[in-house]
Tab-separated table of C-alpha atoms and ligand atoms in Angstrom:
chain	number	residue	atom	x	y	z
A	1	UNK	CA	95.604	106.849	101.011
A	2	UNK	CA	99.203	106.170	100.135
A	3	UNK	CA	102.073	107.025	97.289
A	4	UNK	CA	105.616	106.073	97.534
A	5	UNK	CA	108.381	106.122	94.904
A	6	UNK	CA	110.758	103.136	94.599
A	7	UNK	CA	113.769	103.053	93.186
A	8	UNK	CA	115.253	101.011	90.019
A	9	UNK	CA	116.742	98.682	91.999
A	10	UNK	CA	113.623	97.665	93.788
A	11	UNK	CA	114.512	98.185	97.326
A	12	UNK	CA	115.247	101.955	97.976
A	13	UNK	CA	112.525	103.916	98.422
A	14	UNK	CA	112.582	107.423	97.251
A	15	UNK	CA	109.433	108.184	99.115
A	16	UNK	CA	106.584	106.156	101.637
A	17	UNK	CA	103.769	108.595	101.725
A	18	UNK	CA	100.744	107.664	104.417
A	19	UNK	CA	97.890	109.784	105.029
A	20	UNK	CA	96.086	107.433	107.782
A	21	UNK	CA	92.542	107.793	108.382
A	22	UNK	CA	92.155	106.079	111.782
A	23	UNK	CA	91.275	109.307	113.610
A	24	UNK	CA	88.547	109.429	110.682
A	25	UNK	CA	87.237	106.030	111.601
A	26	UNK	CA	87.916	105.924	114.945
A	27	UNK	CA	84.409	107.199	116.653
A	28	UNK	CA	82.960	104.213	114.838
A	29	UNK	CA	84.887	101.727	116.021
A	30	UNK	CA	85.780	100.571	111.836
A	31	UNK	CA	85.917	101.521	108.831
A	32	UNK	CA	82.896	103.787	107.072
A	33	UNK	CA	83.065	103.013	103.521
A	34	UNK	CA	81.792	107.051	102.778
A	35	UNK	CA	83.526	108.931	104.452
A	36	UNK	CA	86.710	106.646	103.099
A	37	UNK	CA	86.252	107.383	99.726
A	38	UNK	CA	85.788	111.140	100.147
A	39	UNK	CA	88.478	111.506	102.006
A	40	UNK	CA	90.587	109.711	98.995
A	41	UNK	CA	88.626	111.667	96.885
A	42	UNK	CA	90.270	115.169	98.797
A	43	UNK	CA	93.534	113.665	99.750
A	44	UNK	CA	94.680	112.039	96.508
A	45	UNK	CA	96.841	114.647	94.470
A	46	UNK	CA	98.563	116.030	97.543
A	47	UNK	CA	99.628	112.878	98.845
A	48	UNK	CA	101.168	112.133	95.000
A	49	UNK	CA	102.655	115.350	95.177
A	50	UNK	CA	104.010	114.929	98.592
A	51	UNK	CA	105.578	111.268	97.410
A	52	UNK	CA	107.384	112.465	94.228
A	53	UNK	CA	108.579	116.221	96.231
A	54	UNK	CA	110.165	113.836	99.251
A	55	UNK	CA	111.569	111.631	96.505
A	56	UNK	CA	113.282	114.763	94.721
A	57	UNK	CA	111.768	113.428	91.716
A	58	UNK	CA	109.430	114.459	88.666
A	59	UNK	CA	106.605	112.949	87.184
A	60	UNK	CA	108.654	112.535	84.317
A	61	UNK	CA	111.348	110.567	85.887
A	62	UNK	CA	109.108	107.639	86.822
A	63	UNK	CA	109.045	104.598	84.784
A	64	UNK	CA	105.664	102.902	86.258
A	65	UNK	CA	102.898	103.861	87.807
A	66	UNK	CA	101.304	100.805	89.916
A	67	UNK	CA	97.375	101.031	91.895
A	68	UNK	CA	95.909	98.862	93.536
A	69	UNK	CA	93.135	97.417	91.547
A	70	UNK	CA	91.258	95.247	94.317
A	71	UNK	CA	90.182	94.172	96.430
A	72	UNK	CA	88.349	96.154	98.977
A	73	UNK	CA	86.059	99.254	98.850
A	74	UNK	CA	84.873	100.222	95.981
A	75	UNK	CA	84.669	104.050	96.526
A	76	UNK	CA	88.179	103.963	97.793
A	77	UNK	CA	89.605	101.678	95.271
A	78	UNK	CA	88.134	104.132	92.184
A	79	UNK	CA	89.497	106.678	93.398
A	80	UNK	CA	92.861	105.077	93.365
A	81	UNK	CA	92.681	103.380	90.230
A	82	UNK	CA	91.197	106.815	88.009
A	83	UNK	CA	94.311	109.196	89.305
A	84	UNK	CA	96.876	106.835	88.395
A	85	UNK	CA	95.018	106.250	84.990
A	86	UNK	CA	95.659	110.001	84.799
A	87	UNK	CA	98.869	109.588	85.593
A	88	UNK	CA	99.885	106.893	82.847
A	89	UNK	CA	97.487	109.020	80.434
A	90	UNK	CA	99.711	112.198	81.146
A	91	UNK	CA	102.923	111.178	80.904
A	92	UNK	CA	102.776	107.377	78.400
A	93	UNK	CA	104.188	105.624	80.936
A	94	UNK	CA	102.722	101.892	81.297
A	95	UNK	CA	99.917	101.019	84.245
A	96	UNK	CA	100.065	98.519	86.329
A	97	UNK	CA	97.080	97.221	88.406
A	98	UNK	CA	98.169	95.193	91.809
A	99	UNK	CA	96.280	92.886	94.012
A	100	UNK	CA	96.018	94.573	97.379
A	101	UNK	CA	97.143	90.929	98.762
A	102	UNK	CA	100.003	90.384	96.655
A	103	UNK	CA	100.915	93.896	97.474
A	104	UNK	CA	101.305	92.613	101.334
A	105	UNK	CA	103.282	89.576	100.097
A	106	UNK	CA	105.246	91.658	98.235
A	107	UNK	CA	106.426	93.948	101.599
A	108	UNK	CA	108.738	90.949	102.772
A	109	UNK	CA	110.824	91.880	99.511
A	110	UNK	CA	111.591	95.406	101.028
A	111	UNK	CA	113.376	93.777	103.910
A	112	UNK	CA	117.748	93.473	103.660
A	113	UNK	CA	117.004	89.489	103.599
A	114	UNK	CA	114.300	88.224	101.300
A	115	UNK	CA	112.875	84.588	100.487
A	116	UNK	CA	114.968	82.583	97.838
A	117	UNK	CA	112.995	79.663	97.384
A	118	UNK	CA	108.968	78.855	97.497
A	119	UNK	CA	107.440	80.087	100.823
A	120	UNK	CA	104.429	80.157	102.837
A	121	UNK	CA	103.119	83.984	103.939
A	122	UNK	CA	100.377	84.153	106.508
A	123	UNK	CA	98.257	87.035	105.058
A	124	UNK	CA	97.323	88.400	108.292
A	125	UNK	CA	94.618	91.550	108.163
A	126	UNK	CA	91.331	93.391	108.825
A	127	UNK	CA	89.931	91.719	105.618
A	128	UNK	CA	91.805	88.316	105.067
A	129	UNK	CA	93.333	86.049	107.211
A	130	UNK	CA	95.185	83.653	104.460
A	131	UNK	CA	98.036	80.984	104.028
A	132	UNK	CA	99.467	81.431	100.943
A	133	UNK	CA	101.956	79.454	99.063
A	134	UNK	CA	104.480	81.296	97.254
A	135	UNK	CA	106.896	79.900	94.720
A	136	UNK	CA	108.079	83.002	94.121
A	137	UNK	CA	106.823	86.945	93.725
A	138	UNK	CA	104.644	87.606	90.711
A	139	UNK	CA	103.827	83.185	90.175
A	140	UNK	CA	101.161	81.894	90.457
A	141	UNK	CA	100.318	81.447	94.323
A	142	UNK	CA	98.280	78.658	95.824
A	143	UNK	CA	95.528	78.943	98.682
A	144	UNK	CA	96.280	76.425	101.587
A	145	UNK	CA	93.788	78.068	104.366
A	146	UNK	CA	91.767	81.107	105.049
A	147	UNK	CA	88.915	82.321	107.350
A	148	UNK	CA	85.667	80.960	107.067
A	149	UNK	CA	84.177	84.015	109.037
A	150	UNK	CA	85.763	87.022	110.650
A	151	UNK	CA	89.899	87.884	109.517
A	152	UNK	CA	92.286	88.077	112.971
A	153	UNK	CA	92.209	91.784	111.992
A	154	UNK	CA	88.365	92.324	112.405
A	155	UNK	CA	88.308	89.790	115.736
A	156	UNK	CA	90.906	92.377	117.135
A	157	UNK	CA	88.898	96.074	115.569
A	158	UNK	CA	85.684	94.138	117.188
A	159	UNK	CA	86.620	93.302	120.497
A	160	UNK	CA	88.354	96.978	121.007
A	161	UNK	CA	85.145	97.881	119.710
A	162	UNK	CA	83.348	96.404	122.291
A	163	UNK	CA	86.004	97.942	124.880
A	164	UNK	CA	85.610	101.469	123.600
A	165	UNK	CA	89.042	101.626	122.403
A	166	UNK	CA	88.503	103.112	119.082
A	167	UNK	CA	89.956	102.135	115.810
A	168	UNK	CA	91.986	100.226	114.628
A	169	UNK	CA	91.933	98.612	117.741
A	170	UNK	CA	94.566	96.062	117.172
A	171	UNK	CA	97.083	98.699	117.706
A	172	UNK	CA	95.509	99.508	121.166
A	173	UNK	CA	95.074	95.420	122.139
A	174	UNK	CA	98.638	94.967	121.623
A	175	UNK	CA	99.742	98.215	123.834
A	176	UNK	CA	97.310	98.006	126.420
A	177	UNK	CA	98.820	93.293	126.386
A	178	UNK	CA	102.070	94.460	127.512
A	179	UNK	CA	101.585	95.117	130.425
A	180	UNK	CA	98.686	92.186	130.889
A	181	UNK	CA	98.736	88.733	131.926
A	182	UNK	CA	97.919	86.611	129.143
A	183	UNK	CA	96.783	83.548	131.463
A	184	UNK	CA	93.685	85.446	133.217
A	185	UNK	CA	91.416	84.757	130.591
A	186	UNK	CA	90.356	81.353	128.736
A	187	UNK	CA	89.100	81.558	125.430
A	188	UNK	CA	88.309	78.392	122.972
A	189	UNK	CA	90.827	77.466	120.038
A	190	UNK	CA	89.414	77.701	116.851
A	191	UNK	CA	89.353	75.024	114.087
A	192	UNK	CA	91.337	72.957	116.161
A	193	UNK	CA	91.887	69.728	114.331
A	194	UNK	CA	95.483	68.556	113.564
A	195	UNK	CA	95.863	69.283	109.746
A	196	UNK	CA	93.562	71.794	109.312
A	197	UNK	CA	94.596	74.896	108.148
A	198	UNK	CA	91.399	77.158	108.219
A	199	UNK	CA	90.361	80.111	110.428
A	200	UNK	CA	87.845	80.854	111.986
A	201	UNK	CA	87.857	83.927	114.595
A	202	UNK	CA	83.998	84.885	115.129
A	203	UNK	CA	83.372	82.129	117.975
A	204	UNK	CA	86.613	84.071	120.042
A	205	UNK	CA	84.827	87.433	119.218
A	206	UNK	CA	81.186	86.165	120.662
A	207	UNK	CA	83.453	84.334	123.180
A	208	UNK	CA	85.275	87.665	124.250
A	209	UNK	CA	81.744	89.281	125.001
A	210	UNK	CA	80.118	86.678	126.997
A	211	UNK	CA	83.780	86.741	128.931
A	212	UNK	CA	83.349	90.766	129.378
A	213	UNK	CA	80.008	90.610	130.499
A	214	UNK	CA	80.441	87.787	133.433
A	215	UNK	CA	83.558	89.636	134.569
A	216	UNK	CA	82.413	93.247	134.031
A	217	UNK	CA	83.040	93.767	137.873
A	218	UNK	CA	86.404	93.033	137.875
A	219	UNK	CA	87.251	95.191	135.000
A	220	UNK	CA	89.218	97.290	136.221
A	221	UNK	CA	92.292	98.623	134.335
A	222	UNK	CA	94.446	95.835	134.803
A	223	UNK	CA	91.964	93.611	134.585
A	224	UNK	CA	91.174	95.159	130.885
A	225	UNK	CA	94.962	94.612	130.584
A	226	UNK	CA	94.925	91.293	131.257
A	227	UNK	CA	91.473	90.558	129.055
A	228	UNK	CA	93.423	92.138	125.878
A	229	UNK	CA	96.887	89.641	126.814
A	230	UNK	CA	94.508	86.738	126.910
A	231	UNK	CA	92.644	87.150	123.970
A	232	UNK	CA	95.513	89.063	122.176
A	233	UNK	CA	97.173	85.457	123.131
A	234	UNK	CA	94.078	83.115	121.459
A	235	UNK	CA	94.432	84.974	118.233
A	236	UNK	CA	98.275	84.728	118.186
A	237	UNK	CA	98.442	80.849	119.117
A	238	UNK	CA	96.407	79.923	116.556
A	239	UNK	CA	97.710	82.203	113.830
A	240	UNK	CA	101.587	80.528	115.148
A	241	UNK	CA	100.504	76.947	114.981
A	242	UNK	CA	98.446	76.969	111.547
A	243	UNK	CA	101.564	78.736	110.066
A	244	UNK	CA	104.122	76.291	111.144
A	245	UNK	CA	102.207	73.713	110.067
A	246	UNK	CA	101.242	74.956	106.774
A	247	UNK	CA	105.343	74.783	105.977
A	248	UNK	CA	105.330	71.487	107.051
A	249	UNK	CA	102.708	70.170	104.844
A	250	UNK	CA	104.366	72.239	101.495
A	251	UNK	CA	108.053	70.986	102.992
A	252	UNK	CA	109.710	73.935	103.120
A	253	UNK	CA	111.278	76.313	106.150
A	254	UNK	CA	110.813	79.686	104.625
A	255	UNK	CA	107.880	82.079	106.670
A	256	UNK	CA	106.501	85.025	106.450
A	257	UNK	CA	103.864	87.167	108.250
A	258	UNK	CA	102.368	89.923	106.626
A	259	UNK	CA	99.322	92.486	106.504
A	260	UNK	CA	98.585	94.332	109.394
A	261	UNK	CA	97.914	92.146	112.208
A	262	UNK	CA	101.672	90.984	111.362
A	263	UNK	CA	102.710	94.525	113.267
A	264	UNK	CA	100.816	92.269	116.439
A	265	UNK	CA	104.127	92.391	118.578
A	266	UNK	CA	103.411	89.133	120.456
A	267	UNK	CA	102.895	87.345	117.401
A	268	UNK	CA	106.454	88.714	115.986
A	269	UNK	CA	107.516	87.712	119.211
A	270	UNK	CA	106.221	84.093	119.294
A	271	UNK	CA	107.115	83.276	115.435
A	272	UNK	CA	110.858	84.596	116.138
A	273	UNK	CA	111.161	82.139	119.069
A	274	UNK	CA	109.770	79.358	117.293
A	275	UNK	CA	111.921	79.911	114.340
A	276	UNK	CA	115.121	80.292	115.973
A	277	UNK	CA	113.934	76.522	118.022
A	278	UNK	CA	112.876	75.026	114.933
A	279	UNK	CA	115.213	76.655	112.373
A	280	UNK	CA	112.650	78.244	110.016
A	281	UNK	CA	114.107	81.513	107.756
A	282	UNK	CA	111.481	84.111	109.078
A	283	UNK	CA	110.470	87.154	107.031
A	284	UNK	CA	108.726	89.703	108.869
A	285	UNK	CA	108.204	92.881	107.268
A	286	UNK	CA	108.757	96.379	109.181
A	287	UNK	CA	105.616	97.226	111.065
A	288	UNK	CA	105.703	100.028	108.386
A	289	UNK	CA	105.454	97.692	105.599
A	290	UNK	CA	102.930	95.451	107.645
A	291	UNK	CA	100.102	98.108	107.901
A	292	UNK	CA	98.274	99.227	104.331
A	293	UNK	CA	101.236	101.419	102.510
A	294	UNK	CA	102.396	102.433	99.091
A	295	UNK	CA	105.497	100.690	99.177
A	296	UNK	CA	104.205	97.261	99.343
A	297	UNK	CA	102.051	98.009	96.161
A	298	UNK	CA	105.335	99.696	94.505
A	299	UNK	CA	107.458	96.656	95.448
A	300	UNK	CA	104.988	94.519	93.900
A	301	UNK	CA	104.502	96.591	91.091
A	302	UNK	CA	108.045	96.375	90.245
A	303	UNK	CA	107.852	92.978	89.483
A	304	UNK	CA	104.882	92.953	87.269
A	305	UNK	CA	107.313	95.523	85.572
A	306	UNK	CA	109.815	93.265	85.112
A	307	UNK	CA	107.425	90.677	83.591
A	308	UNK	CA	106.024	93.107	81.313
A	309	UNK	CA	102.767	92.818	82.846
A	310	UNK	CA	101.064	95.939	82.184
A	311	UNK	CA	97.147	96.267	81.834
A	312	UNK	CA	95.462	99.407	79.510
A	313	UNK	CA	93.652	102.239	80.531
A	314	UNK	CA	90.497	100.320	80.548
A	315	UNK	CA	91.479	99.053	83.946
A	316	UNK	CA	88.797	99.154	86.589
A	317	UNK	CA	88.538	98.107	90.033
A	318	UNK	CA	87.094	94.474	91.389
A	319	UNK	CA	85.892	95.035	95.165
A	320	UNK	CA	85.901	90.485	94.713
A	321	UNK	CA	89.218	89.228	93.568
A	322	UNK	CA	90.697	86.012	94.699
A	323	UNK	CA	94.505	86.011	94.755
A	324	UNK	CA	94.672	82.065	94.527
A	325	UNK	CA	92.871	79.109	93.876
A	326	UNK	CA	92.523	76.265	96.784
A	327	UNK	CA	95.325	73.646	96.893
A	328	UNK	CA	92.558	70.360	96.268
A	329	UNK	CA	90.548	72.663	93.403
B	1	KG4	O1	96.691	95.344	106.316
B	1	KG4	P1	95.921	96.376	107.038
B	1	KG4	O2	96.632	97.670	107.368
B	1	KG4	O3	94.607	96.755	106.285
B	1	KG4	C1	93.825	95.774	105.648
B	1	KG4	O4	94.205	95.394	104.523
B	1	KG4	O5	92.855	95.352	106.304
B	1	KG4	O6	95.401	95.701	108.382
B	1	KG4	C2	94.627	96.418	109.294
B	1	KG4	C3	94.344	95.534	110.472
B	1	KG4	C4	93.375	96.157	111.463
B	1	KG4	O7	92.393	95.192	111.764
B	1	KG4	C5	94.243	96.471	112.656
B	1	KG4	O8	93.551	96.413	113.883
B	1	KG4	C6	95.288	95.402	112.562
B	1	KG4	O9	95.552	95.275	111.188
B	1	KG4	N1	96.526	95.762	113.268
B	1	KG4	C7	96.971	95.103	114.359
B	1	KG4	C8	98.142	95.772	114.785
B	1	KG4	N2	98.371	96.807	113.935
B	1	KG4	C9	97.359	96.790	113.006
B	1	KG4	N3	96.474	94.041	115.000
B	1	KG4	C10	97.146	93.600	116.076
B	1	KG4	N4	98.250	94.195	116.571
B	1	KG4	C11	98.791	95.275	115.949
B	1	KG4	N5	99.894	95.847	116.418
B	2	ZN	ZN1	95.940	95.459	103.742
């Protein structure tokens, strides 16, 4: 659960409330859809009130109020969308109901330099793993590739899963790579054909347990090291080269990596060195703003406010919602 209050000029944020409920999730190796809404259920109005007291603001004071409307969980999503209904019911201020997706493409516009022109963002996360083209924030996007199975974020929670590393297990792939070597380990590429532009990461996960059980002896703690550099490495190779070569295809030079998996530090490591070779304007949002927050939705928000693009108090929540339609429909 998450608030933040951003400012008029649609950069400065006032306040970036997170209450994280890893430690919540973390005995069950992923998210439990229960015990997530309850705890939004219990956590909402403080976290509110902790966003507007850290932005020295009032209720009153605020212009917008912006939810995220879908997708995802249902329980959680409700629970989002029915206090800031309250919220736009108490005070008459307009509502504004964000894709959760959008609200991730939306993060790169927190950053000092921002996209000018149409770009592609890699929508990188435990739910979606998407390449998105973007002629600009609030337009109508287009879909150029997405998973067919498992999202890069899931692949990563899974195979931590499988390690006992708890949740969200990306985080503890990418710690425990650093000190790993990613060559140790072979795993297959994925949707491998030259223009393709789909994903597909459940092979690497069914491929990263047949690889754990014919090496279990040599396991040891560098050798777990060196499992999570290897595989961390499959993921980020193929997430690098479908990017790149989605700009190619839409012509233009302008990246970005966002959603959660875009906190990966090897893959902010590999797209900066291929964009500095290859000259490509990279946007990579703060790990922060990569990870679910408030501000991204804000950000986003503020746009829609802009365009006058409010929605009424009938608003509900859609756990299905695609943010864009395929590039040949
Ligand atoms: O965007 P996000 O916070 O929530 C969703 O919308 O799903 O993404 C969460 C996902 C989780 O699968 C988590 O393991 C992954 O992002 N993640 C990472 C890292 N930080 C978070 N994956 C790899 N490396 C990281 N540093
Ligand atoms: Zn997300």
């Amino acid at each position: 659960m998450a608030a933040a209050v951003l400012d008029h000029d649609g950069k400065t944020l006032r306040s970036n409330i997170v209450h994280s409920q890893a430690e919540l999730h973390s005995k069950y190796g992923g998210v439990v859809p229960e015990l997530a809404s309850r705890d939004h259920v219990r956590i909402v109005s403080q976290v509110i009130k902790h966003a507007l007291e850290s932005a020295n603001t009032e209720l009153s004071e605020i212009d917008a109020i912006a939810v995220t409307a879908g997708p995802g969980l249902v329980g959680s999503l409700l629970c989002g969308v029915e206090a800031a209904k309250g919220l736009a019911l108490a005070t008459k201020k307009p509502l504004i109901g964000i894709h959760h997706l959008e609200g991730h493409i939306a993060a790169t516009f927190l950053e000092e330099k921002t996209p000018q022109g149409p770009f592609v963002s890699l929508i990188v996360s435990g739910g979606h793993t998407s390449l998105i083209y973007v002629p600009a924030l609030g337009e109508k996007y287009t879909l150029l590739g997405a998973t067919r199975d498992d999202a890069a974020g899931e692949a990563f929670d899974k195979t931590a899963k499988l390690l006992g590393l708890g949740y969200p297990g990306g985080v503890k792939i990418d710690q425990l790579s650093q000190s790993g070597d990613r060559k140790r380990f072979r795993f297959p590429q994925a949707m491998p054909g030259k223009d393709n532009l789909e994903f597909s990461f459940s092979g690497l996960k069914t491929a990263a347990a047949r690889v754990l059980k014919e090496h279990e002896s040599e396991l040891d703690d560098q050798g777990i090291r060196d499992f999570c550099a290897s595989f961390q490495n499959a993921i980020v190779e193929n997430l690098i080269r479908k990017a790149f070569r989605a700009c190619v295809k839409m012509n233009t030079k302008e990246l970005a990596f966002v959603g959660g998996v875009a906190a990966n530090s090897r893959l902010r490591e590999r797209a900066m060195e291929r964009s500095r070779r290859e000259k490509y304007n990279l946007y990579l949002p703060s790990k922060k703003n990569c990870t679910d927050n408030a501000a991204m939705i804000a950000r986003a928000g503020f746009q829609r406010f802009k365009q006058d693009d409010f929605v009424d108090l009938t608003l509900s929540c859609r756990s299905h919602w695609p943010l864009a339609q395929k590039v040949s429909d």
